[in-house]
Amino acid sequence: MVHGMCAMCAACALCLSVPGLARADIAVIVHRENSVHTLTARQVSDFYLGRARNSESGELLNIYEQPVDSVLREKFFYGLNGMNLKQLNAYWARLRFSGEVLPPVSVPDSQSMLNTVRRDRNALGYVDATTLDSSVRIVLLVKE
């Protein structure tokens, strides 16, 4: 119980220490040791739409996303580039059919995303900002 309380306090402290971080924010995150320190919404959109795979330093990024039908995924893409799930799914259906690009790897939830990003130095993911801890680095905040 104490460990859980400490983790909750740390997450609250992190949220309070980042200016403008609100409950509805979605944090785009990388591993703490990744060379990427900040990304624009356009860059993140390009990664998540299969238009880019390498960071500006040339590092190949492993792109992870929330489940296909998750509310967080819908909020993320709508906040990022105005796409709803219907548009996004149609976009990926066309790309899959062409065989050009594979979509990001889906993980079950934000806790799994955090665990994945902690383990994979080249990971790029997103989580509800309220689930953050100091084990990952925020590279962009997407407002709902």
mmCIF file of N, CA and C in Angstrom:
data_model
loop_
_atom_site.group_PDB
_atom_site.id
_atom_site.type_symbol
_atom_site.label_atom_id
_atom_site.label_comp_id
_atom_site.label_asym_id
_atom_site.label_seq_id
_atom_site.Cartn_x
_atom_site.Cartn_y
_atom_site.Cartn_z
ATOM 1 N N MET A 1 0.813 -1.192 0.000
ATOM 2 C CA MET A 1 0.000 0.000 0.000
ATOM 3 C C MET A 1 0.860 1.261 0.000
ATOM 4 N N VAL A 2 1.924 1.268 0.807
ATOM 5 C CA VAL A 2 2.799 2.434 0.874
ATOM 6 C C VAL A 2 3.455 2.687 -0.478
ATOM 7 N N HIS A 3 3.917 1.608 -1.155
ATOM 8 C CA HIS A 3 4.551 1.755 -2.460
ATOM 9 C C HIS A 3 3.585 2.373 -3.464
ATOM 10 N N GLY A 4 2.334 1.926 -3.436
ATOM 11 C CA GLY A 4 1.321 2.481 -4.329
ATOM 12 C C GLY A 4 1.072 3.951 -4.055
ATOM 13 N N MET A 5 1.050 4.317 -2.785
ATOM 14 C CA MET A 5 0.854 5.716 -2.411
ATOM 15 C C MET A 5 2.021 6.572 -2.878
ATOM 16 N N CYS A 6 3.249 6.038 -2.747
ATOM 17 C CA CYS A 6 4.438 6.779 -3.184
ATOM 18 C C CYS A 6 4.388 7.013 -4.693
ATOM 19 N N ALA A 7 3.999 5.989 -5.441
ATOM 20 C CA ALA A 7 3.909 6.119 -6.894
ATOM 21 C C ALA A 7 2.852 7.150 -7.265
ATOM 22 N N MET A 8 1.723 7.136 -6.560
ATOM 23 C CA MET A 8 0.667 8.095 -6.828
ATOM 24 C C MET A 8 1.132 9.512 -6.511
ATOM 25 N N CYS A 9 1.830 9.684 -5.410
ATOM 26 C CA CYS A 9 2.347 11.005 -5.027
ATOM 27 C C CYS A 9 3.361 11.503 -6.067
ATOM 28 N N ALA A 10 4.206 10.604 -6.543
ATOM 29 C CA ALA A 10 5.201 10.977 -7.548
ATOM 30 C C ALA A 10 4.522 11.409 -8.839
ATOM 31 N N ALA A 11 3.484 10.685 -9.254
ATOM 32 C CA ALA A 11 2.760 11.037 -10.472
ATOM 33 C C ALA A 11 2.076 12.391 -10.313
ATOM 34 N N CYS A 12 1.484 12.634 -9.148
ATOM 35 C CA CYS A 12 0.836 13.932 -8.893
ATOM 36 C C CYS A 12 1.864 15.055 -8.911
ATOM 37 N N ALA A 13 3.011 14.825 -8.283
ATOM 38 C CA ALA A 13 4.071 15.830 -8.262
ATOM 39 C C ALA A 13 4.554 16.136 -9.671
ATOM 40 N N LEU A 14 4.678 15.103 -10.501
ATOM 41 C CA LEU A 14 5.111 15.301 -11.883
ATOM 42 C C LEU A 14 4.092 16.146 -12.629
ATOM 43 N N CYS A 15 2.820 15.831 -12.470
ATOM 44 C CA CYS A 15 1.769 16.594 -13.147
ATOM 45 C C CYS A 15 1.790 18.050 -12.711
ATOM 46 N N LEU A 16 2.013 18.301 -11.429
ATOM 47 C CA LEU A 16 2.047 19.668 -10.922
ATOM 48 C C LEU A 16 3.303 20.410 -11.350
ATOM 49 N N SER A 17 4.377 19.674 -11.610
ATOM 50 C CA SER A 17 5.640 20.331 -11.961
ATOM 51 C C SER A 17 5.740 20.696 -13.436
ATOM 52 N N VAL A 18 4.872 20.166 -14.279
ATOM 53 C CA VAL A 18 4.897 20.479 -15.702
ATOM 54 C C VAL A 18 3.847 21.552 -15.968
ATOM 55 N N PRO A 19 4.288 22.763 -16.342
ATOM 56 C CA PRO A 19 3.348 23.854 -16.563
ATOM 57 C C PRO A 19 2.298 23.489 -17.610
ATOM 58 N N GLY A 20 1.043 23.810 -17.334
ATOM 59 C CA GLY A 20 -0.019 23.613 -18.305
ATOM 60 C C GLY A 20 -0.507 22.184 -18.424
ATOM 61 N N LEU A 21 0.026 21.237 -17.647
ATOM 62 C CA LEU A 21 -0.391 19.850 -17.743
ATOM 63 C C LEU A 21 -1.761 19.702 -17.105
ATOM 64 N N ALA A 22 -2.723 19.324 -17.894
ATOM 65 C CA ALA A 22 -4.089 19.161 -17.402
ATOM 66 C C ALA A 22 -4.509 17.703 -17.501
ATOM 67 N N ARG A 23 -5.558 17.387 -16.829
ATOM 68 C CA ARG A 23 -6.041 16.009 -16.790
ATOM 69 C C ARG A 23 -6.284 15.452 -18.192
ATOM 70 N N ALA A 24 -6.749 16.277 -19.120
ATOM 71 C CA ALA A 24 -7.100 15.806 -20.452
ATOM 72 C C ALA A 24 -5.893 15.696 -21.392
ATOM 73 N N ASP A 25 -4.729 16.130 -20.960
ATOM 74 C CA ASP A 25 -3.561 16.081 -21.829
ATOM 75 C C ASP A 25 -3.133 14.641 -22.100
ATOM 76 N N ILE A 26 -2.585 14.455 -23.279
ATOM 77 C CA ILE A 26 -2.008 13.173 -23.669
ATOM 78 C C ILE A 26 -0.527 13.420 -23.884
ATOM 79 N N ALA A 27 0.293 12.652 -23.203
ATOM 80 C CA ALA A 27 1.739 12.833 -23.270
ATOM 81 C C ALA A 27 2.350 11.860 -24.274
ATOM 82 N N VAL A 28 3.099 12.393 -25.223
ATOM 83 C CA VAL A 28 3.877 11.570 -26.137
ATOM 84 C C VAL A 28 5.219 11.370 -25.442
ATOM 85 N N ILE A 29 5.631 10.121 -25.329
ATOM 86 C CA ILE A 29 6.785 9.789 -24.488
ATOM 87 C C ILE A 29 7.825 8.957 -25.214
ATOM 88 N N VAL A 30 9.058 9.053 -24.711
ATOM 89 C CA VAL A 30 10.171 8.221 -25.169
ATOM 90 C C VAL A 30 10.925 7.701 -23.946
ATOM 91 N N HIS A 31 11.804 6.765 -24.178
ATOM 92 C CA HIS A 31 12.702 6.243 -23.139
ATOM 93 C C HIS A 31 13.575 7.389 -22.639
ATOM 94 N N ARG A 32 13.936 7.374 -21.369
ATOM 95 C CA ARG A 32 14.752 8.448 -20.778
ATOM 96 C C ARG A 32 16.081 8.641 -21.503
ATOM 97 N N GLU A 33 16.635 7.575 -22.078
ATOM 98 C CA GLU A 33 17.938 7.675 -22.737
ATOM 99 C C GLU A 33 17.852 7.894 -24.249
ATOM 100 N N ASN A 34 16.651 8.081 -24.757
ATOM 101 C CA ASN A 34 16.490 8.322 -26.189
ATOM 102 C C ASN A 34 17.059 9.689 -26.538
ATOM 103 N N SER A 35 17.601 9.826 -27.744
ATOM 104 C CA SER A 35 18.189 11.098 -28.167
ATOM 105 C C SER A 35 17.132 12.155 -28.490
ATOM 106 N N VAL A 36 15.881 11.747 -28.650
ATOM 107 C CA VAL A 36 14.799 12.693 -28.940
ATOM 108 C C VAL A 36 14.390 13.392 -27.641
ATOM 109 N N HIS A 37 14.401 14.739 -27.677
ATOM 110 C CA HIS A 37 14.021 15.506 -26.489
ATOM 111 C C HIS A 37 12.728 16.270 -26.687
ATOM 112 N N THR A 38 12.384 16.575 -27.907
ATOM 113 C CA THR A 38 11.137 17.267 -28.202
ATOM 114 C C THR A 38 10.726 16.953 -29.636
ATOM 115 N N LEU A 39 9.422 16.926 -29.863
ATOM 116 C CA LEU A 39 8.872 16.703 -31.202
ATOM 117 C C LEU A 39 7.735 17.692 -31.424
ATOM 118 N N THR A 40 7.504 18.028 -32.683
ATOM 119 C CA THR A 40 6.355 18.854 -33.029
ATOM 120 C C THR A 40 5.153 17.940 -33.270
ATOM 121 N N ALA A 41 3.973 18.534 -33.272
ATOM 122 C CA ALA A 41 2.763 17.760 -33.570
ATOM 123 C C ALA A 41 2.864 17.164 -34.972
ATOM 124 N N ARG A 42 3.426 17.891 -35.890
ATOM 125 C CA ARG A 42 3.580 17.398 -37.275
ATOM 126 C C ARG A 42 4.483 16.162 -37.310
ATOM 127 N N GLN A 43 5.612 16.209 -36.598
ATOM 128 C CA GLN A 43 6.520 15.070 -36.560
ATOM 129 C C GLN A 43 5.836 13.838 -35.955
ATOM 130 N N VAL A 44 5.132 14.043 -34.854
ATOM 131 C CA VAL A 44 4.435 12.924 -34.205
ATOM 132 C C VAL A 44 3.366 12.367 -35.141
ATOM 133 N N SER A 45 2.628 13.237 -35.794
ATOM 134 C CA SER A 45 1.616 12.792 -36.756
ATOM 135 C C SER A 45 2.260 11.953 -37.857
ATOM 136 N N ASP A 46 3.396 12.414 -38.373
ATOM 137 C CA ASP A 46 4.100 11.659 -39.422
ATOM 138 C C ASP A 46 4.532 10.281 -38.934
ATOM 139 N N PHE A 47 4.997 10.180 -37.692
ATOM 140 C CA PHE A 47 5.372 8.878 -37.136
ATOM 141 C C PHE A 47 4.155 7.962 -37.041
ATOM 142 N N TYR A 48 3.056 8.499 -36.527
ATOM 143 C CA TYR A 48 1.869 7.679 -36.294
ATOM 144 C C TYR A 48 1.054 7.394 -37.542
ATOM 145 N N LEU A 49 1.318 8.095 -38.626
ATOM 146 C CA LEU A 49 0.646 7.815 -39.887
ATOM 147 C C LEU A 49 1.569 7.075 -40.860
ATOM 148 N N GLY A 50 2.708 6.622 -40.366
ATOM 149 C CA GLY A 50 3.607 5.820 -41.185
ATOM 150 C C GLY A 50 4.404 6.589 -42.207
ATOM 151 N N ARG A 51 4.441 7.896 -42.090
ATOM 152 C CA ARG A 51 5.178 8.730 -43.052
ATOM 153 C C ARG A 51 6.650 8.875 -42.685
ATOM 154 N N ALA A 52 6.983 8.570 -41.452
ATOM 155 C CA ALA A 52 8.370 8.680 -40.973
ATOM 156 C C ALA A 52 8.618 7.581 -39.956
ATOM 157 N N ARG A 53 9.862 7.133 -39.866
ATOM 158 C CA ARG A 53 10.258 6.140 -38.867
ATOM 159 C C ARG A 53 11.522 6.548 -38.122
ATOM 160 N N ASN A 54 12.274 7.488 -38.690
ATOM 161 C CA ASN A 54 13.546 7.894 -38.088
ATOM 162 C C ASN A 54 13.440 9.274 -37.451
ATOM 163 N N SER A 55 14.125 9.419 -36.311
ATOM 164 C CA SER A 55 14.205 10.720 -35.660
ATOM 165 C C SER A 55 15.133 11.612 -36.475
ATOM 166 N N GLU A 56 15.225 12.873 -36.102
ATOM 167 C CA GLU A 56 16.107 13.798 -36.814
ATOM 168 C C GLU A 56 17.564 13.353 -36.745
ATOM 169 N N SER A 57 17.935 12.634 -35.682
ATOM 170 C CA SER A 57 19.311 12.145 -35.560
ATOM 171 C C SER A 57 19.528 10.846 -36.333
ATOM 172 N N GLY A 58 18.471 10.361 -36.998
ATOM 173 C CA GLY A 58 18.591 9.160 -37.804
ATOM 174 C C GLY A 58 18.235 7.865 -37.088
ATOM 175 N N GLU A 59 17.885 7.974 -35.814
ATOM 176 C CA GLU A 59 17.526 6.804 -35.011
ATOM 177 C C GLU A 59 16.172 6.241 -35.457
ATOM 178 N N LEU A 60 16.121 4.928 -35.720
ATOM 179 C CA LEU A 60 14.866 4.267 -36.058
ATOM 180 C C LEU A 60 14.014 4.176 -34.802
ATOM 181 N N LEU A 61 12.786 4.691 -34.878
ATOM 182 C CA LEU A 61 11.897 4.655 -33.722
ATOM 183 C C LEU A 61 10.896 3.511 -33.864
ATOM 184 N N ASN A 62 10.616 2.853 -32.757
ATOM 185 C CA ASN A 62 9.582 1.833 -32.696
ATOM 186 C C ASN A 62 8.319 2.517 -32.189
ATOM 187 N N ILE A 63 7.305 2.569 -33.029
ATOM 188 C CA ILE A 63 6.093 3.325 -32.740
ATOM 189 C C ILE A 63 5.047 2.405 -32.097
ATOM 190 N N TYR A 64 4.574 2.802 -30.917
ATOM 191 C CA TYR A 64 3.564 2.041 -30.189
ATOM 192 C C TYR A 64 2.336 2.914 -29.982
ATOM 193 N N GLU A 65 1.158 2.285 -30.028
ATOM 194 C CA GLU A 65 -0.066 3.034 -29.789
ATOM 195 C C GLU A 65 -1.028 2.266 -28.911
ATOM 196 N N GLN A 66 -2.063 2.973 -28.493
ATOM 197 C CA GLN A 66 -3.113 2.404 -27.660
ATOM 198 C C GLN A 66 -4.002 1.487 -28.524
ATOM 199 N N PRO A 67 -4.849 0.662 -27.897
ATOM 200 C CA PRO A 67 -5.716 -0.248 -28.658
ATOM 201 C C PRO A 67 -6.559 0.468 -29.709
ATOM 202 N N VAL A 68 -6.840 -0.229 -30.784
ATOM 203 C CA VAL A 68 -7.545 0.329 -31.939
ATOM 204 C C VAL A 68 -8.867 1.001 -31.565
ATOM 205 N N ASP A 69 -9.582 0.453 -30.610
ATOM 206 C CA ASP A 69 -10.894 0.999 -30.257
ATOM 207 C C ASP A 69 -10.888 1.833 -28.985
ATOM 208 N N SER A 70 -9.708 2.230 -28.505
ATOM 209 C CA SER A 70 -9.648 2.954 -27.231
ATOM 210 C C SER A 70 -10.032 4.422 -27.386
ATOM 211 N N VAL A 71 -10.652 4.944 -26.339
ATOM 212 C CA VAL A 71 -11.028 6.350 -26.288
ATOM 213 C C VAL A 71 -9.778 7.223 -26.329
ATOM 214 N N LEU A 72 -8.717 6.788 -25.648
ATOM 215 C CA LEU A 72 -7.471 7.565 -25.630
ATOM 216 C C LEU A 72 -6.892 7.691 -27.038
ATOM 217 N N ARG A 73 -6.921 6.609 -27.796
ATOM 218 C CA ARG A 73 -6.420 6.649 -29.185
ATOM 219 C C ARG A 73 -7.223 7.644 -30.002
ATOM 220 N N GLU A 74 -8.534 7.624 -29.838
ATOM 221 C CA GLU A 74 -9.392 8.554 -30.570
ATOM 222 C C GLU A 74 -9.077 10.006 -30.195
ATOM 223 N N LYS A 75 -8.945 10.274 -28.897
ATOM 224 C CA LYS A 75 -8.616 11.627 -28.445
ATOM 225 C C LYS A 75 -7.239 12.059 -28.947
ATOM 226 N N PHE A 76 -6.292 11.126 -28.943
ATOM 227 C CA PHE A 76 -4.937 11.421 -29.383
ATOM 228 C C PHE A 76 -4.925 11.875 -30.843
ATOM 229 N N PHE A 77 -5.510 11.086 -31.723
ATOM 230 C CA PHE A 77 -5.482 11.433 -33.148
ATOM 231 C C PHE A 77 -6.323 12.656 -33.459
ATOM 232 N N TYR A 78 -7.429 12.824 -32.756
ATOM 233 C CA TYR A 78 -8.243 14.008 -32.995
ATOM 234 C C TYR A 78 -7.494 15.263 -32.538
ATOM 235 N N GLY A 79 -6.861 15.186 -31.374
ATOM 236 C CA GLY A 79 -6.097 16.325 -30.872
ATOM 237 C C GLY A 79 -4.848 16.601 -31.694
ATOM 238 N N LEU A 80 -4.266 15.550 -32.237
ATOM 239 C CA LEU A 80 -3.023 15.673 -33.001
ATOM 240 C C LEU A 80 -3.250 16.228 -34.398
ATOM 241 N N ASN A 81 -4.227 15.665 -35.110
ATOM 242 C CA ASN A 81 -4.405 16.080 -36.505
ATOM 243 C C ASN A 81 -5.867 16.133 -36.967
ATOM 244 N N GLY A 82 -6.806 16.097 -36.017
ATOM 245 C CA GLY A 82 -8.219 16.245 -36.367
ATOM 246 C C GLY A 82 -8.872 15.013 -36.959
ATOM 247 N N MET A 83 -8.195 13.861 -36.930
ATOM 248 C CA MET A 83 -8.769 12.635 -37.493
ATOM 249 C C MET A 83 -9.604 11.902 -36.448
ATOM 250 N N ASN A 84 -10.800 11.467 -36.849
ATOM 251 C CA ASN A 84 -11.575 10.612 -35.965
ATOM 252 C C ASN A 84 -11.206 9.149 -36.260
ATOM 253 N N LEU A 85 -11.708 8.226 -35.453
ATOM 254 C CA LEU A 85 -11.329 6.819 -35.618
ATOM 255 C C LEU A 85 -11.754 6.254 -36.970
ATOM 256 N N LYS A 86 -12.903 6.661 -37.465
ATOM 257 C CA LYS A 86 -13.364 6.176 -38.774
ATOM 258 C C LYS A 86 -12.374 6.583 -39.869
ATOM 259 N N GLN A 87 -11.959 7.841 -39.859
ATOM 260 C CA GLN A 87 -10.988 8.324 -40.848
ATOM 261 C C GLN A 87 -9.645 7.614 -40.688
ATOM 262 N N LEU A 88 -9.214 7.467 -39.445
ATOM 263 C CA LEU A 88 -7.932 6.826 -39.166
ATOM 264 C C LEU A 88 -7.932 5.366 -39.613
ATOM 265 N N ASN A 89 -8.994 4.644 -39.286
ATOM 266 C CA ASN A 89 -9.074 3.234 -39.678
ATOM 267 C C ASN A 89 -9.132 3.083 -41.192
ATOM 268 N N ALA A 90 -9.837 3.983 -41.884
ATOM 269 C CA ALA A 90 -9.887 3.953 -43.347
ATOM 270 C C ALA A 90 -8.494 4.240 -43.924
ATOM 271 N N TYR A 91 -7.791 5.178 -43.338
ATOM 272 C CA TYR A 91 -6.436 5.518 -43.772
ATOM 273 C C TYR A 91 -5.537 4.276 -43.696
ATOM 274 N N TRP A 92 -5.561 3.601 -42.529
ATOM 275 C CA TRP A 92 -4.699 2.427 -42.360
ATOM 276 C C TRP A 92 -5.156 1.250 -43.210
ATOM 277 N N ALA A 93 -6.431 1.135 -43.477
ATOM 278 C CA ALA A 93 -6.923 0.060 -44.358
ATOM 279 C C ALA A 93 -6.350 0.237 -45.755
ATOM 280 N N ARG A 94 -6.328 1.468 -46.253
ATOM 281 C CA ARG A 94 -5.743 1.741 -47.578
ATOM 282 C C ARG A 94 -4.253 1.405 -47.598
ATOM 283 N N LEU A 95 -3.524 1.827 -46.556
ATOM 284 C CA LEU A 95 -2.082 1.563 -46.516
ATOM 285 C C LEU A 95 -1.780 0.073 -46.388
ATOM 286 N N ARG A 96 -2.554 -0.636 -45.578
ATOM 287 C CA ARG A 96 -2.344 -2.083 -45.430
ATOM 288 C C ARG A 96 -2.571 -2.786 -46.755
ATOM 289 N N PHE A 97 -3.614 -2.368 -47.466
ATOM 290 C CA PHE A 97 -3.949 -2.974 -48.754
ATOM 291 C C PHE A 97 -2.816 -2.771 -49.754
ATOM 292 N N SER A 98 -2.203 -1.592 -49.697
ATOM 293 C CA SER A 98 -1.106 -1.297 -50.630
ATOM 294 C C SER A 98 0.171 -2.034 -50.241
ATOM 295 N N GLY A 99 0.252 -2.465 -48.976
ATOM 296 C CA GLY A 99 1.446 -3.173 -48.514
ATOM 297 C C GLY A 99 2.648 -2.275 -48.283
ATOM 298 N N GLU A 100 2.448 -0.970 -48.313
ATOM 299 C CA GLU A 100 3.557 -0.028 -48.187
ATOM 300 C C GLU A 100 4.089 0.101 -46.759
ATOM 301 N N VAL A 101 3.182 0.214 -45.798
ATOM 302 C CA VAL A 101 3.571 0.540 -44.431
ATOM 303 C C VAL A 101 2.726 -0.265 -43.452
ATOM 304 N N LEU A 102 3.341 -0.652 -42.348
ATOM 305 C CA LEU A 102 2.597 -1.306 -41.281
ATOM 306 C C LEU A 102 2.245 -0.281 -40.209
ATOM 307 N N PRO A 103 1.068 -0.423 -39.594
ATOM 308 C CA PRO A 103 0.673 0.524 -38.539
ATOM 309 C C PRO A 103 1.510 0.324 -37.281
ATOM 310 N N PRO A 104 1.444 1.284 -36.364
ATOM 311 C CA PRO A 104 2.155 1.140 -35.094
ATOM 312 C C PRO A 104 1.701 -0.115 -34.349
ATOM 313 N N VAL A 105 2.563 -0.609 -33.491
ATOM 314 C CA VAL A 105 2.247 -1.781 -32.673
ATOM 315 C C VAL A 105 1.318 -1.343 -31.544
ATOM 316 N N SER A 106 0.230 -2.072 -31.363
ATOM 317 C CA SER A 106 -0.740 -1.748 -30.329
ATOM 318 C C SER A 106 -0.373 -2.428 -29.011
ATOM 319 N N VAL A 107 -0.519 -1.684 -27.912
ATOM 320 C CA VAL A 107 -0.346 -2.239 -26.562
ATOM 321 C C VAL A 107 -1.687 -2.110 -25.839
ATOM 322 N N PRO A 108 -1.933 -2.935 -24.811
ATOM 323 C CA PRO A 108 -3.260 -2.990 -24.191
ATOM 324 C C PRO A 108 -3.750 -1.738 -23.469
ATOM 325 N N ASP A 109 -2.851 -0.954 -22.863
ATOM 326 C CA ASP A 109 -3.288 0.188 -22.065
ATOM 327 C C ASP A 109 -2.101 1.078 -21.730
ATOM 328 N N SER A 110 -2.364 2.160 -21.002
ATOM 329 C CA SER A 110 -1.303 3.125 -20.679
ATOM 330 C C SER A 110 -0.215 2.531 -19.800
ATOM 331 N N GLN A 111 -0.569 1.660 -18.863
ATOM 332 C CA GLN A 111 0.454 1.039 -18.017
ATOM 333 C C GLN A 111 1.376 0.155 -18.858
ATOM 334 N N SER A 112 0.798 -0.581 -19.795
ATOM 335 C CA SER A 112 1.607 -1.398 -20.710
ATOM 336 C C SER A 112 2.484 -0.511 -21.587
ATOM 337 N N MET A 113 1.938 0.647 -21.982
ATOM 338 C CA MET A 113 2.726 1.579 -22.788
ATOM 339 C C MET A 113 3.932 2.067 -21.995
ATOM 340 N N LEU A 114 3.711 2.450 -20.758
ATOM 341 C CA LEU A 114 4.823 2.900 -19.915
ATOM 342 C C LEU A 114 5.879 1.803 -19.781
ATOM 343 N N ASN A 115 5.445 0.584 -19.533
ATOM 344 C CA ASN A 115 6.378 -0.537 -19.397
ATOM 345 C C ASN A 115 7.149 -0.778 -20.689
ATOM 346 N N THR A 116 6.475 -0.684 -21.813
ATOM 347 C CA THR A 116 7.114 -0.890 -23.114
ATOM 348 C C THR A 116 8.164 0.181 -23.377
ATOM 349 N N VAL A 117 7.817 1.441 -23.122
ATOM 350 C CA VAL A 117 8.744 2.548 -23.369
ATOM 351 C C VAL A 117 9.933 2.471 -22.410
ATOM 352 N N ARG A 118 9.703 2.047 -21.187
ATOM 353 C CA ARG A 118 10.815 1.884 -20.228
ATOM 354 C C ARG A 118 11.828 0.849 -20.718
ATOM 355 N N ARG A 119 11.357 -0.199 -21.379
ATOM 356 C CA ARG A 119 12.227 -1.293 -21.823
ATOM 357 C C ARG A 119 12.873 -1.060 -23.190
ATOM 358 N N ASP A 120 12.243 -0.263 -24.033
ATOM 359 C CA ASP A 120 12.698 -0.093 -25.418
ATOM 360 C C ASP A 120 13.267 1.310 -25.605
ATOM 361 N N ARG A 121 14.581 1.402 -25.720
ATOM 362 C CA ARG A 121 15.263 2.702 -25.842
ATOM 363 C C ARG A 121 14.788 3.494 -27.071
ATOM 364 N N ASN A 122 14.288 2.806 -28.098
ATOM 365 C CA ASN A 122 13.851 3.471 -29.327
ATOM 366 C C ASN A 122 12.338 3.620 -29.428
ATOM 367 N N ALA A 123 11.641 3.442 -28.313
ATOM 368 C CA ALA A 123 10.179 3.488 -28.325
ATOM 369 C C ALA A 123 9.639 4.909 -28.350
ATOM 370 N N LEU A 124 8.529 5.060 -29.050
ATOM 371 C CA LEU A 124 7.729 6.279 -29.035
ATOM 372 C C LEU A 124 6.310 5.825 -28.739
ATOM 373 N N GLY A 125 5.693 6.415 -27.723
ATOM 374 C CA GLY A 125 4.334 6.036 -27.352
ATOM 375 C C GLY A 125 3.575 7.225 -26.817
ATOM 376 N N TYR A 126 2.344 6.981 -26.403
ATOM 377 C CA TYR A 126 1.554 8.044 -25.781
ATOM 378 C C TYR A 126 0.671 7.459 -24.698
ATOM 379 N N VAL A 127 0.456 8.273 -23.669
ATOM 380 C CA VAL A 127 -0.350 7.870 -22.516
ATOM 381 C C VAL A 127 -1.168 9.052 -22.026
ATOM 382 N N ASP A 128 -2.194 8.747 -21.258
ATOM 383 C CA ASP A 128 -2.909 9.788 -20.534
ATOM 384 C C ASP A 128 -1.885 10.400 -19.583
ATOM 385 N N ALA A 129 -1.767 11.698 -19.579
ATOM 386 C CA ALA A 129 -0.727 12.374 -18.792
ATOM 387 C C ALA A 129 -0.824 12.083 -17.305
ATOM 388 N N THR A 130 -1.990 11.689 -16.827
ATOM 389 C CA THR A 130 -2.127 11.399 -15.400
ATOM 390 C C THR A 130 -1.442 10.098 -14.999
ATOM 391 N N THR A 131 -1.035 9.283 -15.967
ATOM 392 C CA THR A 131 -0.369 8.002 -15.656
ATOM 393 C C THR A 131 1.148 8.118 -15.680
ATOM 394 N N LEU A 132 1.670 9.299 -15.940
ATOM 395 C CA LEU A 132 3.117 9.498 -16.075
ATOM 396 C C LEU A 132 3.889 9.267 -14.790
ATOM 397 N N ASP A 133 5.146 8.893 -14.976
ATOM 398 C CA ASP A 133 6.103 8.877 -13.875
ATOM 399 C C ASP A 133 7.443 9.320 -14.445
ATOM 400 N N SER A 134 8.457 9.381 -13.621
ATOM 401 C CA SER A 134 9.744 9.924 -14.056
ATOM 402 C C SER A 134 10.595 8.936 -14.855
ATOM 403 N N SER A 135 10.070 7.753 -15.156
ATOM 404 C CA SER A 135 10.855 6.750 -15.880
ATOM 405 C C SER A 135 10.865 6.978 -17.393
ATOM 406 N N VAL A 136 10.076 7.938 -17.868
ATOM 407 C CA VAL A 136 10.015 8.245 -19.298
ATOM 408 C C VAL A 136 10.151 9.748 -19.493
ATOM 409 N N ARG A 137 10.380 10.162 -20.738
ATOM 410 C CA ARG A 137 10.515 11.592 -21.050
ATOM 411 C C ARG A 137 9.350 12.028 -21.940
ATOM 412 N N ILE A 138 8.736 13.141 -21.602
ATOM 413 C CA ILE A 138 7.674 13.722 -22.429
ATOM 414 C C ILE A 138 8.341 14.498 -23.560
ATOM 415 N N VAL A 139 7.909 14.237 -24.807
ATOM 416 C CA VAL A 139 8.457 14.975 -25.943
ATOM 417 C C VAL A 139 7.401 15.890 -26.585
ATOM 418 N N LEU A 140 6.126 15.668 -26.231
ATOM 419 C CA LEU A 140 5.051 16.518 -26.723
ATOM 420 C C LEU A 140 3.816 16.284 -25.866
ATOM 421 N N LEU A 141 3.074 17.346 -25.603
ATOM 422 C CA LEU A 141 1.762 17.235 -24.960
ATOM 423 C C LEU A 141 0.695 17.555 -25.997
ATOM 424 N N VAL A 142 -0.262 16.674 -26.133
ATOM 425 C CA VAL A 142 -1.376 16.858 -27.061
ATOM 426 C C VAL A 142 -2.588 17.219 -26.219
ATOM 427 N N LYS A 143 -3.163 18.364 -26.487
ATOM 428 C CA LYS A 143 -4.352 18.823 -25.764
ATOM 429 C C LYS A 143 -5.577 18.157 -26.372
ATOM 430 N N GLU A 144 -6.512 17.831 -25.496
ATOM 431 C CA GLU A 144 -7.753 17.214 -25.956
ATOM 432 C C GLU A 144 -8.617 18.225 -26.658
#
